Coordinates of C-alpha atoms in Angstrom, one line a residue:
M20 CA 26.8 -4.4 11.4
E21 CA 24.5 -5.2 8.5
T22 CA 25.8 -6.4 5.1
N23 CA 24.7 -4.9 1.9
R24 CA 22.7 -8.0 1.2
Q25 CA 20.8 -7.7 4.4
K26 CA 20.3 -3.9 3.8
K27 CA 18.8 -4.7 0.2
I28 CA 16.6 -7.4 1.5
A29 CA 15.3 -5.2 4.3
G30 CA 14.4 -2.5 2.0
V31 CA 12.7 -4.8 -0.4
L32 CA 10.6 -6.3 2.5
Q33 CA 9.9 -2.8 4.0
R34 CA 8.4 -1.6 0.8
D35 CA 6.4 -4.8 0.1
V36 CA 5.1 -5.3 3.6
A37 CA 4.0 -1.7 3.7
D38 CA 2.1 -2.1 0.4
V39 CA 0.4 -5.3 1.5
I40 CA -0.8 -3.9 4.8
Q41 CA -2.0 -0.6 3.5
H42 CA -3.9 -2.5 0.7
A43 CA -5.4 -4.8 3.3
L44 CA -6.5 -1.8 5.4
R45 CA -8.1 -0.1 2.3
E46 CA -10.0 -3.3 1.4
A47 CA -11.2 -3.8 4.9
G48 CA -12.7 -0.2 4.8
V49 CA -10.6 1.0 7.8
Q50 CA -10.5 4.8 7.9
G51 CA -8.7 7.1 10.3
I52 CA -5.7 4.9 10.9
L53 CA -2.3 5.4 9.3
V54 CA 0.2 2.4 9.3
S55 CA 3.7 2.7 8.0
V56 CA 6.6 0.4 8.2
T57 CA 9.5 2.2 9.7
K58 CA 12.2 -0.3 9.9
V59 CA 13.0 -3.9 8.9
S60 CA 15.9 -5.7 10.2
V61 CA 17.1 -9.1 8.8
T62 CA 19.3 -11.6 10.6
T63 CA 22.6 -12.6 9.0
D64 CA 21.3 -15.9 7.8
L65 CA 18.3 -14.1 6.2
S66 CA 15.9 -16.4 8.0
I67 CA 14.1 -14.0 10.5
A68 CA 13.0 -10.4 9.9
K69 CA 11.7 -7.9 12.4
V70 CA 9.1 -5.5 11.0
Y71 CA 8.6 -2.3 13.0
M72 CA 5.2 -0.4 12.3
S73 CA 4.3 3.0 13.2
V74 CA 0.6 3.5 13.8
F75 CA -1.3 6.9 14.0
P76 CA -3.2 7.4 16.2
H77 CA -0.8 5.7 18.6
D78 CA -3.6 4.3 20.9
K79 CA -4.9 2.1 18.0
G80 CA -1.4 0.4 17.8
G81 CA -2.3 -2.6 20.0
R82 CA -5.3 -3.5 18.0
V83 CA -3.5 -3.1 14.7
L84 CA -0.7 -5.3 15.9
Q85 CA -3.1 -8.1 16.9
E86 CA -4.9 -7.9 13.5
V87 CA -1.6 -8.1 11.7
N88 CA -0.4 -11.0 13.7
A89 CA -3.7 -12.7 13.1
V90 CA -3.1 -12.6 9.4
K91 CA 0.7 -13.1 9.5
S92 CA 0.8 -16.0 7.2
Q93 CA -1.3 -14.3 4.6
I94 CA 0.9 -11.2 4.6
K95 CA 3.9 -13.5 4.3
H96 CA 2.4 -15.2 1.3
Q97 CA 1.5 -12.1 -0.5
V98 CA 5.1 -10.6 0.1
A99 CA 6.5 -13.9 -1.1
Q100 CA 4.5 -13.6 -4.2
R101 CA 5.9 -10.0 -4.9
T102 CA 9.5 -11.1 -4.0
K103 CA 9.7 -14.5 -5.6
N104 CA 12.3 -13.3 -8.2
Q105 CA 14.4 -11.6 -5.7
L106 CA 14.6 -14.0 -2.8
R107 CA 15.0 -17.7 -2.7
R108 CA 13.5 -18.2 0.8
M109 CA 11.0 -15.9 2.4
P110 CA 12.2 -15.0 6.1
E111 CA 9.9 -15.5 9.0
M112 CA 8.5 -12.1 10.0
S113 CA 7.9 -10.8 13.5
Y114 CA 5.8 -7.5 13.9
F115 CA 6.4 -4.9 16.6
I116 CA 5.1 -1.4 17.2
D117 CA 7.6 1.4 16.7
D118 CA 6.8 4.0 19.5
S119 CA 9.7 6.3 18.6
L120 CA 7.3 9.1 17.5
E121 CA 5.4 9.1 20.8
Y122 CA 8.8 9.2 22.6
I123 CA 9.9 12.1 20.5
S124 CA 6.7 14.0 21.3
K125 CA 7.1 13.4 25.1
I126 CA 10.7 14.9 24.8
E127 CA 9.4 17.9 22.9
K128 CA 6.8 18.6 25.5
A129 CA 9.3 18.3 28.2
V130 CA 11.6 20.7 26.4
K131 CA 8.9 23.2 25.7
G132 CA 7.9 23.1 29.4
E133 CA 4.4 21.6 28.9
D134 CA 5.3 18.6 31.2
N135 CA 8.0 20.0 33.5
P136 CA 9.0 17.4 36.1
I137 CA 10.5 20.1 38.3
H138 CA 7.1 21.7 38.8
N139 CA 5.2 18.4 38.8
P140 CA 7.4 15.5 40.3
N141 CA 4.6 13.0 39.8
L142 CA 5.7 12.9 36.1
L143 CA 9.0 11.1 36.9
E144 CA 8.8 7.3 37.4
R145 CA 9.9 6.3 41.0
R146 CA 13.0 4.3 41.2
K147 CA 12.8 1.1 43.2
K148 CA 15.2 0.4 45.9
K149 CA 16.9 -3.0 45.8

């Protein structure tokens, strides 16, 4: 269970990281890719933050994650400059791709009957026997 302080810091980091990443994408001239920060979770000692990003279109997610990890220290510095009056110490940030939207769309297709595993059993993953 998160404390109020963790929630507040996560909210501040979420807003500022999203602004920094979107500004960097605009400056780089990248078009046709939408990146949003869906969630930030901070540890109880406020030293580590996990940043979950949603990328549209989803197939560009791996490339965006590599680019973000390549400039991780610059992003941390820019966010630290924005939050210097709110945080004493900037948490170490790890970035992850949030694929929940893709998961939801797969469920919707299954419910609508577009990808029905009863009619096409190849859609189901095979269970391995131990």
